[in-house]
Amino acid sequence: AQRVTQPEKLLSVFKGAPVELKCNYSYSGSPELFWYVQYSRQRLQLLLRHISRESIKGFTADLNKGETSFHLKKPFAQEEDSAMYYCALGGYNTDKLIFGTGTRLQVFP
Amino acid sequence: DTAVSQTPKYLVTQMGNDKSIKCEQNLGHDTMYWYKQDSKKFLKIMFSYNNKELIINETVPNRFSPKSPDKAHLNLHINSLELGDSAVYFCASSQDGSGSKSPLHFGNGTRLTVT
């Protein structure tokens, strides 16, 4: 089964605090994992993907196949990081990209 | 030079009406998609087309009919609208034939409200 889980609907932190948005997946094959972000009144856009192994806007995510996780992390949150974050799962055995239920990140000043 | 554009941005209509949402992409991508985002922000794929051919057709009522006149356009027609159809509908495109590996480029969404 192809499934992605984001256990937190809402994550609230203060500016400067570390952030970790959790994502777990279930997939029988080689997964492709993505994080998408939707800022207020803007379109959904790609933040990063696991094969790129890059840091975007200070965010990183490491694919942990043992724990079937792809958590999104940032050491110091900024107010402009406040947005809706979606973890998405695809792979070589599927045509579908499915999304988790999303986590709303609120960063307070 | 908008990459993926949808019209209209807002659509308010009454139950039982028929409406269409249009989508166009100028990225030269082969594959286009429709996703539905419900009131809880849950995002679910509805359809995908690769070069005008239907690839994915999720469990969607047959009142929803996608139409792809060419690979740059994917329209969504909805018949006999119901209250439960109220949602934000997102069009997206990807470079190759599988959105499961390539990043998706999304439109701004169409907020449909059925009264």
Coordinates of N, CA and C in Angstrom, one line a residue:
Chain A
A1 N 0.8 -1.2 0.0 CA 0.0 0.0 0.0 C 0.9 1.2 0.0
Q2 N 0.4 2.3 -0.7 CA 1.1 3.5 -0.7 C 0.4 4.5 0.2
R3 N 1.1 4.8 1.3 CA 0.5 5.7 2.3 C 1.5 6.6 2.9
V4 N 1.0 7.8 3.2 CA 1.9 8.8 3.9 C 1.2 9.4 5.0
T5 N 1.8 9.5 6.1 CA 1.2 10.0 7.4 C 1.9 11.2 7.9
Q6 N 1.2 12.2 8.2 CA 1.7 13.4 9.0 C 0.9 13.5 10.2
P7 N 1.5 13.1 11.4 CA 0.7 12.9 12.6 C 0.2 14.2 13.2
E8 N 0.9 15.3 12.9 CA 0.6 16.6 13.5 C -0.2 17.5 12.6
K9 N -1.4 18.0 13.0 CA -2.1 18.9 12.2 C -1.6 20.3 12.3
L10 N -1.1 20.6 13.5 CA -0.6 21.9 13.8 C 0.6 21.9 14.7
L11 N 1.6 22.7 14.3 CA 2.8 22.8 15.1 C 3.1 24.3 15.3
S12 N 3.2 24.6 16.6 CA 3.4 26.1 16.9 C 4.7 26.2 17.6
V13 N 5.5 27.1 17.2 CA 6.8 27.4 17.8 C 7.1 28.8 17.8
F14 N 8.1 29.2 18.6 CA 8.5 30.6 18.6 C 9.7 30.8 17.7
K15 N 9.8 32.0 17.2 CA 10.9 32.3 16.3 C 12.2 31.9 16.9
G16 N 13.1 31.3 16.1 CA 14.4 30.9 16.6 C 14.4 29.5 17.2
A17 N 13.3 28.9 17.4 CA 13.2 27.5 18.0 C 13.4 26.5 16.8
P18 N 13.9 25.3 17.2 CA 14.0 24.3 16.1 C 12.6 23.7 15.8
V19 N 12.6 23.3 14.5 CA 11.3 22.7 14.0 C 11.5 21.4 13.4
E20 N 10.6 20.5 13.7 CA 10.6 19.2 13.0 C 9.2 18.8 12.7
L21 N 8.9 18.7 11.4 CA 7.6 18.2 10.9 C 7.7 16.8 10.5
K22 N 6.9 16.0 11.1 CA 7.1 14.5 10.9 C 6.3 14.0 9.7
C23 N 7.0 13.0 9.1 CA 6.3 12.3 7.9 C 6.8 10.9 8.0
N24 N 5.8 10.0 8.0 CA 6.1 8.6 7.8 C 5.4 8.0 6.6
Y25 N 6.0 7.0 6.0 CA 5.4 6.5 4.8 C 5.4 5.0 4.8
S26 N 4.5 4.4 3.9 CA 4.4 3.0 3.7 C 4.4 2.8 2.2
Y27 N 5.4 2.0 1.7 CA 5.5 1.8 0.3 C 6.3 0.6 0.0
S28 N 5.8 -0.3 -0.9 CA 6.6 -1.5 -1.2 C 7.4 -1.3 -2.4
G29 N 8.5 -0.7 -2.3 CA 9.3 -0.4 -3.4 C 10.3 0.7 -3.1
S30 N 10.9 1.3 -4.1 CA 11.8 2.4 -3.8 C 11.1 3.7 -3.8
P31 N 10.9 4.4 -2.7 CA 10.1 5.6 -2.6 C 10.8 6.8 -3.2
E32 N 9.9 7.7 -3.6 CA 10.4 9.1 -3.9 C 9.6 10.0 -3.0
L33 N 10.3 10.8 -2.2 CA 9.6 11.6 -1.2 C 9.9 13.1 -1.4
F34 N 8.9 13.9 -1.2 CA 8.9 15.3 -1.4 C 8.3 16.0 -0.2
W35 N 8.7 17.3 0.0 CA 8.0 18.2 0.8 C 7.5 19.4 0.0
Y36 N 6.2 19.6 0.1 CA 5.6 20.8 -0.6 C 5.1 21.8 0.5
V37 N 5.1 23.0 0.1 CA 4.7 24.1 1.0 C 3.7 25.0 0.4
Q38 N 2.7 25.4 1.2 CA 1.7 26.3 0.7 C 1.6 27.5 1.7
Y39 N 2.2 28.6 1.3 CA 2.1 29.9 2.0 C 0.7 30.4 1.9
S40 N 0.4 31.3 2.8 CA -1.0 31.9 2.8 C -1.3 32.5 1.4
R41 N -2.4 32.2 0.8 CA -2.8 32.8 -0.4 C -1.9 32.5 -1.6
Q42 N -1.1 31.5 -1.5 CA -0.2 31.2 -2.6 C -0.4 29.8 -3.1
R43 N 0.2 29.4 -4.2 CA 0.0 28.1 -4.7 C 1.0 27.1 -4.0
L44 N 0.6 25.9 -4.0 CA 1.4 24.8 -3.5 C 2.7 24.8 -4.3
Q45 N 3.8 24.7 -3.7 CA 5.1 24.6 -4.4 C 6.1 23.6 -3.8
L46 N 6.9 23.1 -4.6 CA 7.9 22.1 -4.1 C 8.9 22.8 -3.2
L47 N 9.1 22.2 -2.0 CA 10.2 22.8 -1.1 C 11.5 22.0 -1.3
L48 N 11.4 20.7 -1.2 CA 12.6 19.9 -1.5 C 12.2 18.4 -1.7
R49 N 13.1 17.6 -2.3 CA 12.9 16.2 -2.6 C 14.1 15.4 -2.1
H50 N 13.9 14.2 -1.7 CA 14.9 13.5 -1.0 C 16.1 13.2 -1.9
I51 N 15.9 13.0 -3.2 CA 17.1 12.7 -4.0 C 18.0 13.9 -4.2
S52 N 17.5 15.1 -3.9 CA 18.4 16.3 -4.1 C 19.4 16.5 -3.0
R53 N 19.0 16.0 -1.8 CA 19.8 16.1 -0.6 C 20.3 17.6 -0.4
E54 N 19.4 18.5 -0.6 CA 19.8 19.9 -0.5 C 19.0 20.6 0.6
S55 N 19.5 21.8 1.0 CA 18.8 22.5 2.0 C 18.1 23.7 1.3
I56 N 16.8 23.9 1.5 CA 16.1 25.0 0.9 C 15.5 25.8 2.0
K57 N 15.8 27.1 2.0 CA 15.3 28.0 3.0 C 15.7 27.5 4.4
G58 N 16.8 26.8 4.5 CA 17.2 26.3 5.8 C 16.6 25.0 6.2
F59 N 15.7 24.5 5.4 CA 15.1 23.2 5.7 C 15.9 22.0 5.1
T60 N 15.9 21.0 5.8 CA 16.5 19.7 5.3 C 15.6 18.6 5.7
A61 N 15.7 17.5 4.9 CA 14.9 16.3 5.2 C 15.7 15.1 4.8
D62 N 15.9 14.1 5.6 CA 16.6 12.9 5.3 C 15.7 11.7 5.3
L63 N 15.9 11.0 4.2 CA 15.1 9.7 4.1 C 15.7 8.7 5.0
N64 N 14.9 8.1 5.9 CA 15.3 7.1 6.8 C 14.5 5.8 6.4
K65 N 15.1 5.0 5.6 CA 14.3 3.8 5.2 C 14.0 2.8 6.3
G66 N 14.9 2.8 7.3 CA 14.7 1.9 8.4 C 13.5 2.2 9.2
E67 N 13.3 3.5 9.4 CA 12.1 4.0 10.2 C 11.0 4.5 9.2
T68 N 11.2 4.3 8.0 CA 10.2 4.8 6.9 C 9.8 6.2 7.3
S69 N 10.7 7.1 7.4 CA 10.4 8.5 7.7 C 11.1 9.4 6.8
F70 N 10.6 10.6 6.7 CA 11.2 11.7 5.9 C 10.8 13.0 6.6
H71 N 11.3 13.2 7.8 CA 11.0 14.4 8.6 C 11.6 15.6 8.1
L72 N 10.9 16.7 8.2 CA 11.4 18.0 7.7 C 11.9 18.8 8.9
K73 N 13.2 19.3 8.8 CA 13.8 20.0 10.0 C 14.4 21.3 9.6
K74 N 14.3 22.2 10.6 CA 15.0 23.5 10.5 C 15.5 23.9 11.9
P75 N 16.7 24.3 12.0 CA 17.3 24.5 13.3 C 16.7 25.8 14.0
F76 N 16.4 26.8 13.2 CA 15.9 28.1 13.7 C 14.8 28.6 12.9
A77 N 13.6 28.4 13.4 CA 12.4 28.8 12.6 C 12.3 30.3 12.5
Q78 N 11.8 30.8 11.4 CA 11.5 32.2 11.1 C 10.0 32.4 10.9
E79 N 9.5 33.6 11.2 CA 8.1 33.9 11.1 C 7.6 33.6 9.6
E80 N 8.5 33.9 8.7 CA 8.0 33.6 7.3 C 7.9 32.1 6.9
D81 N 8.3 31.3 7.8 CA 8.1 29.8 7.6 C 6.7 29.4 7.9
S82 N 5.9 30.3 8.5 CA 4.5 29.9 8.8 C 3.8 29.5 7.5
A83 N 3.3 28.3 7.4 CA 2.7 27.8 6.2 C 2.1 26.5 6.4
M84 N 1.5 25.9 5.4 CA 1.0 24.5 5.4 C 2.1 23.7 4.7
Y85 N 2.5 22.6 5.3 CA 3.5 21.7 4.8 C 2.9 20.4 4.5
Y86 N 3.2 19.9 3.3 CA 2.7 18.6 2.9 C 3.9 17.7 2.5
C87 N 3.8 16.5 3.1 CA 4.8 15.4 2.7 C 4.1 14.6 1.6
A88 N 4.8 14.3 0.5 CA 4.2 13.6 -0.6 C 5.1 12.4 -1.0
L89 N 4.4 11.3 -1.4 CA 5.1 10.0 -1.6 C 4.8 9.5 -3.0
G90 N 5.8 9.2 -3.8 CA 5.7 8.6 -5.1 C 6.7 7.4 -5.1
G91 N 7.0 7.0 -6.3 CA 7.9 5.9 -6.4 C 7.9 5.3 -7.8
Y92 N 8.8 4.3 -8.0 CA 9.0 3.8 -9.3 C 7.9 2.7 -9.7
N93 N 7.1 2.3 -8.7 CA 6.1 1.3 -9.0 C 4.7 1.9 -9.1
T94 N 4.7 3.3 -9.2 CA 3.4 3.9 -9.2 C 3.4 5.2 -10.0
D95 N 2.2 5.5 -10.6 CA 2.1 6.8 -11.3 C 1.6 7.9 -10.4
K96 N 1.2 7.5 -9.2 CA 0.5 8.5 -8.3 C 1.5 9.1 -7.3
L97 N 1.3 10.4 -7.1 CA 1.9 11.1 -6.0 C 0.8 11.4 -5.0
I98 N 1.0 10.8 -3.8 CA -0.1 11.0 -2.8 C 0.5 11.9 -1.7
F99 N -0.4 12.7 -1.2 CA 0.0 13.7 -0.2 C -0.5 13.3 1.2
G100 N 0.3 13.6 2.2 CA -0.2 13.5 3.6 C -1.3 14.6 3.8
T101 N -1.8 14.5 5.1 CA -2.9 15.4 5.4 C -2.4 16.8 5.7
G102 N -1.1 17.0 5.7 CA -0.6 18.4 5.9 C -0.4 18.7 7.4
T103 N 0.6 19.6 7.6 CA 0.9 20.1 9.0 C 1.0 21.6 8.8
R104 N 0.2 22.3 9.6 CA 0.3 23.8 9.6 C 1.3 24.2 10.6
L105 N 2.3 24.9 10.2 CA 3.4 25.4 11.0 C 3.1 26.9 11.3
Q106 N 3.0 27.2 12.6 CA 2.9 28.6 13.0 C 4.1 29.0 13.8
V107 N 4.8 30.1 13.3 CA 5.9 30.6 14.0 C 5.6 31.9 14.6
F108 N 5.6 32.0 15.9 CA 5.3 33.2 16.6 C 6.5 34.1 16.9
P109 N 6.3 35.4 16.8 CA 7.5 36.3 17.1 C 8.0 36.3 18.5
Chain B
D1 N 4.0 35.5 -17.3 CA 4.6 34.2 -17.7 C 4.3 33.1 -16.7
T2 N 3.0 33.1 -16.3 CA 2.5 32.1 -15.3 C 2.7 30.7 -15.9
A3 N 3.2 29.8 -15.1 CA 3.5 28.5 -15.5 C 2.2 27.6 -15.7
V4 N 1.5 27.5 -14.6 CA 0.2 26.8 -14.6 C -0.9 27.8 -14.2
S5 N -1.8 28.0 -15.1 CA -2.9 28.9 -14.7 C -4.2 28.3 -14.8
Q6 N -5.1 28.6 -13.8 CA -6.4 28.1 -13.8 C -7.4 29.2 -13.8
T7 N -8.6 29.0 -14.4 CA -9.6 29.9 -14.3 C -11.0 29.2 -14.2
P8 N -11.9 29.7 -13.4 CA -11.8 31.0 -12.6 C -11.1 30.7 -11.3
K9 N -10.7 31.8 -10.6 CA -10.1 31.6 -9.3 C -11.2 31.3 -8.2
Y10 N -12.4 31.9 -8.4 CA -13.5 31.6 -7.5 C -14.7 31.2 -8.3
L11 N -15.5 30.3 -7.8 CA -16.6 29.9 -8.5 C -17.7 29.6 -7.5
V12 N -18.8 30.4 -7.5 CA -19.9 30.2 -6.6 C -21.1 29.8 -7.5
T13 N -21.8 28.7 -7.1 CA -22.9 28.3 -8.0 C -23.9 27.5 -7.1
Q14 N -25.0 27.2 -7.7 CA -26.0 26.5 -7.0 C -26.0 25.0 -7.3
M15 N -26.6 24.3 -6.3 CA -26.7 22.8 -6.5 C -27.4 22.5 -7.8
G16 N -26.9 21.5 -8.5 CA -27.6 21.0 -9.7 C -27.0 21.7 -11.0
N17 N -26.3 22.7 -10.8 CA -25.7 23.4 -12.0 C -24.5 22.6 -12.5
D18 N -24.1 22.9 -13.8 CA -22.9 22.3 -14.4 C -21.9 23.4 -14.6
K19 N -20.7 23.1 -14.2 CA -19.6 24.2 -14.4 C -18.3 23.5 -14.9
S20 N -17.5 24.4 -15.4 CA -16.2 23.9 -15.9 C -15.0 24.8 -15.3
I21 N -13.9 24.2 -15.0 CA -12.7 24.9 -14.6 C -11.6 24.6 -15.7
K22 N -10.9 25.6 -16.1 CA -9.9 25.5 -17.1 C -8.5 25.5 -16.6
C23 N -7.6 24.8 -17.2 CA -6.2 24.8 -16.8 C -5.3 24.8 -18.0
E24 N -4.3 25.6 -17.9 CA -3.3 25.7 -19.0 C -1.9 25.7 -18.4
Q25 N -1.0 25.0 -19.0 CA 0.4 25.1 -18.6 C 1.3 25.4 -19.8
N26 N 2.3 26.3 -19.6 CA 3.2 26.7 -20.6 C 4.6 26.2 -20.4
L27 N 4.7 25.1 -19.6 CA 6.0 24.6 -19.3 C 6.5 23.5 -20.3
G28 N 5.6 23.1 -21.2 CA 6.0 22.1 -22.1 C 5.9 20.7 -21.4
H29 N 5.2 20.6 -20.3 CA 5.1 19.3 -19.6 C 4.2 18.4 -20.3
D30 N 4.5 17.1 -20.1 CA 3.7 16.0 -20.8 C 2.5 15.6 -19.9
T31 N 2.5 15.8 -18.6 CA 1.5 15.3 -17.8 C 0.8 16.4 -17.0
M32 N -0.5 16.3 -16.9 CA -1.3 17.2 -16.1 C -2.2 16.5 -15.2
Y33 N -2.6 17.2 -14.1 CA -3.4 16.6 -13.0 C -4.5 17.5 -12.5
W34 N -5.4 16.9 -11.9 CA -6.4 17.6 -11.0 C -6.3 17.0 -9.6
Y35 N -6.2 17.9 -8.6 CA -6.2 17.5 -7.2 C -7.4 18.3 -6.6
K36 N -8.0 17.6 -5.6 CA -9.0 18.3 -4.8 C -8.5 18.5 -3.4
Q37 N -8.7 19.7 -2.8 CA -8.3 20.0 -1.5 C -9.6 20.3 -0.7
D38 N -9.9 19.5 0.3 CA -11.2 19.7 1.0 C -11.0 20.7 2.1
S39 N -12.1 20.8 2.9 CA -12.1 21.9 3.9 C -11.1 21.6 5.0
K40 N -10.6 20.4 5.2 CA -9.6 20.0 6.1 C -8.2 20.1 5.6
K41 N -8.1 20.6 4.4 CA -6.8 20.8 3.7 C -6.2 19.5 3.2
F42 N -7.0 18.4 3.2 CA -6.6 17.2 2.6 C -6.5 17.2 1.1
L43 N -5.4 16.8 0.5 CA -5.2 17.0 -0.9 C -5.2 15.6 -1.5
K44 N -6.1 15.4 -2.5 CA -6.3 14.1 -3.1 C -6.3 14.2 -4.6
I45 N -5.6 13.2 -5.2 CA -5.5 13.2 -6.7 C -6.9 12.8 -7.2
M46 N -7.3 13.4 -8.3 CA -8.5 13.0 -9.0 C -8.2 12.3 -10.3
F47 N -7.5 13.0 -11.2 CA -7.1 12.6 -12.5 C -5.7 12.9 -12.9
S48 N -5.2 12.2 -13.8 CA -4.0 12.7 -14.5 C -4.0 12.3 -16.0
Y49 N -3.5 13.1 -16.8 CA -3.4 12.9 -18.2 C -2.0 13.0 -18.7
N50 N -1.5 12.1 -19.5 CA -0.2 12.2 -20.1 C -0.4 12.3 -21.6
N51 N 0.0 13.5 -22.1 CA -0.1 13.7 -23.6 C -1.5 13.4 -24.1
K52 N -2.5 13.9 -23.4 CA -3.9 13.8 -23.8 C -4.5 12.5 -23.4
E53 N -3.8 11.6 -22.9 CA -4.4 10.3 -22.5 C -4.6 10.1 -21.0
L54 N -5.7 9.6 -20.6 CA -6.0 9.5 -19.2 C -5.1 8.4 -18.6
I55 N -4.4 8.7 -17.5 CA -3.5 7.8 -16.9 C -4.1 7.4 -15.5
I56 N -4.5 8.3 -14.7 CA -5.1 8.1 -13.4 C -6.5 8.6 -13.3
N57 N -7.4 7.7 -12.9 CA -8.7 8.1 -12.6 C -9.1 7.5 -11.3
E58 N -9.0 8.3 -10.3 CA -9.3 7.8 -8.9 C -10.8 7.7 -8.8
T59 N -11.2 7.2 -7.6 CA -12.6 7.0 -7.3 C -13.3 8.3 -7.2
V60 N -13.7 8.8 -8.4 CA -14.3 10.1 -8.5 C -15.7 9.9 -9.1
P61 N -16.8 10.5 -8.6 CA -18.1 10.4 -9.3 C -18.0 10.7 -10.7
N62 N -18.8 10.0 -11.6 CA -18.7 10.3 -13.0 C -19.4 11.6 -13.4
R63 N -19.8 12.4 -12.4 CA -20.2 13.7 -12.7 C -19.0 14.6 -13.0
F64 N -17.8 14.1 -12.7 CA -16.6 14.8 -13.0 C -16.0 14.3 -14.2
S65 N -15.8 15.1 -15.2 CA -15.2 14.6 -16.5 C -14.1 15.5 -16.9
P66 N -12.9 15.0 -16.9 CA -11.8 15.8 -17.4 C -11.7 15.8 -19.0
K67 N -11.2 16.9 -19.5 CA -11.1 16.9 -21.0 C -9.7 17.5 -21.3
S68 N -8.9 16.9 -22.1 CA -7.6 17.4 -22.5 C -7.5 17.6 -24.0
P69 N -7.8 18.8 -24.5 CA -7.8 19.0 -26.0 C -6.4 18.9 -26.5
D70 N -5.4 19.2 -25.7 CA -4.0 19.1 -26.1 C -3.2 19.0 -24.8
K71 N -1.9 18.7 -24.9 CA -1.1 18.4 -23.7 C -0.9 19.6 -22.9
A72 N -1.2 20.8 -23.3 CA -1.1 22.0 -22.5 C -2.3 22.4 -21.8
H73 N -3.4 21.7 -22.0 CA -4.7 22.0 -21.4 C -5.3 20.8 -20.8
L74 N -5.9 21.0 -19.6 CA -6.7 20.0 -19.0 C -7.8 20.7 -18.2
N75 N -9.0 20.5 -18.8 CA -10.2 21.1 -18.2 C -11.0 20.1 -17.3
L76 N -11.7 20.7 -16.4 CA -12.5 19.8 -15.5 C -14.0 20.3 -15.6
H77 N -14.8 19.4 -16.1 CA -16.2 19.7 -16.1 C -17.0 18.9 -15.1
I78 N -17.9 19.6 -14.3 CA -18.6 19.0 -13.3 C -20.1 19.2 -13.5
N79 N -20.8 18.0 -13.6 CA -22.3 18.1 -13.8 C -23.0 17.9 -12.5
S80 N -24.2 18.5 -12.5 CA -25.1 18.3 -11.3 C -24.4 18.5 -10.0
L81 N -23.9 19.7 -9.8 CA -23.0 20.0 -8.6 C -23.8 19.7 -7.3
E82 N -23.0 19.2 -6.4 CA -23.6 18.9 -5.0 C -22.8 19.7 -4.0
L83 N -23.4 19.8 -2.8 CA -22.8 20.6 -1.7 C -21.4 20.1 -1.4
G84 N -21.3 18.8 -1.5 CA -20.0 18.1 -1.1 C -18.9 18.4 -2.1
D85 N -19.2 19.0 -3.2 CA -18.2 19.3 -4.2 C -17.5 20.6 -3.9
S86 N -18.0 21.3 -2.9 CA -17.3 22.5 -2.5 C -15.9 22.2 -2.0
A87 N -14.9 22.8 -2.6 CA -13.5 22.5 -2.3 C -12.6 23.5 -3.1
V88 N -11.3 23.3 -2.9 CA -10.4 24.0 -3.8 C -9.8 23.0 -4.7
Y89 N -9.9 23.2 -6.0 CA -9.4 22.3 -7.0 C -8.1 22.9 -7.6
F90 N -7.1 22.0 -7.6 CA -5.8 22.4 -8.1 C -5.4 21.6 -9.3
C91 N -5.0 22.4 -10.3 CA -4.4 21.8 -11.5 C -2.9 21.7 -11.3
A92 N -2.2 20.8 -11.8 CA -0.8 20.7 -11.7 C -0.2 20.0 -13.0
S93 N 1.1 20.2 -13.2 CA 1.7 19.5 -14.3 C 3.1 19.0 -13.9
S94 N 3.6 18.0 -14.6 CA 4.9 17.5 -14.3 C 5.6 17.2 -15.7
Q95 N 6.9 17.2 -15.6 CA 7.7 17.1 -16.8 C 7.6 15.8 -17.5
D96 N 7.7 14.7 -16.8 CA 7.6 13.4 -17.4 C 6.3 12.7 -17.1
G97 N 6.2 11.5 -17.5 CA 4.9 10.8 -17.5 C 4.5 10.4 -16.1
S98 N 5.3 10.6 -15.1 CA 4.9 10.1 -13.8 C 5.1 11.1 -12.7
G99 N 4.0 11.6 -12.2 CA 4.1 12.6 -11.1 C 4.6 12.0 -9.8
S100 N 4.8 10.7 -9.9 CA 5.3 10.1 -8.6 C 6.8 10.3 -8.5
K101 N 7.5 10.7 -9.6 CA 8.9 11.0 -9.5 C 9.3 12.4 -9.8
S102 N 8.6 13.0 -10.6 CA 8.9 14.4 -11.0 C 8.2 15.4 -10.1
P103 N 8.8 16.5 -9.8 CA 8.1 17.6 -9.1 C 6.8 18.1 -9.8
L104 N 5.8 18.4 -9.1 CA 4.6 18.9 -9.6 C 4.7 20.5 -9.6
H105 N 4.1 21.1 -10.6 CA 4.0 22.5 -10.6 C 2.5 22.8 -10.5
F106 N 2.1 23.5 -9.5 CA 0.6 23.7 -9.3 C 0.1 25.1 -9.8
G107 N -1.1 25.1 -10.1 CA -1.8 26.3 -10.3 C -2.2 27.0 -9.0
N108 N -2.9 28.1 -9.1 CA -3.3 28.8 -7.9 C -4.5 28.3 -7.2
G109 N -5.2 27.4 -7.9 CA -6.4 26.8 -7.3 C -7.6 27.5 -7.7
T110 N -8.7 26.8 -7.7 CA -10.1 27.3 -8.0 C -10.9 27.0 -6.8
R111 N -11.4 28.0 -6.1 CA -12.3 27.7 -4.9 C -13.7 27.6 -5.4
L112 N -14.2 26.4 -5.3 CA -15.6 26.2 -5.7 C -16.5 26.1 -4.5
T113 N -17.6 26.9 -4.5 CA -18.5 26.9 -3.4 C -19.9 26.6 -4.0
V114 N -20.5 25.6 -3.6 CA -21.8 25.1 -4.0 C -22.8 25.5 -3.0
T115 N -23.8 26.2 -3.3 CA -24.8 26.7 -2.3 C -26.2 26.0 -2.5

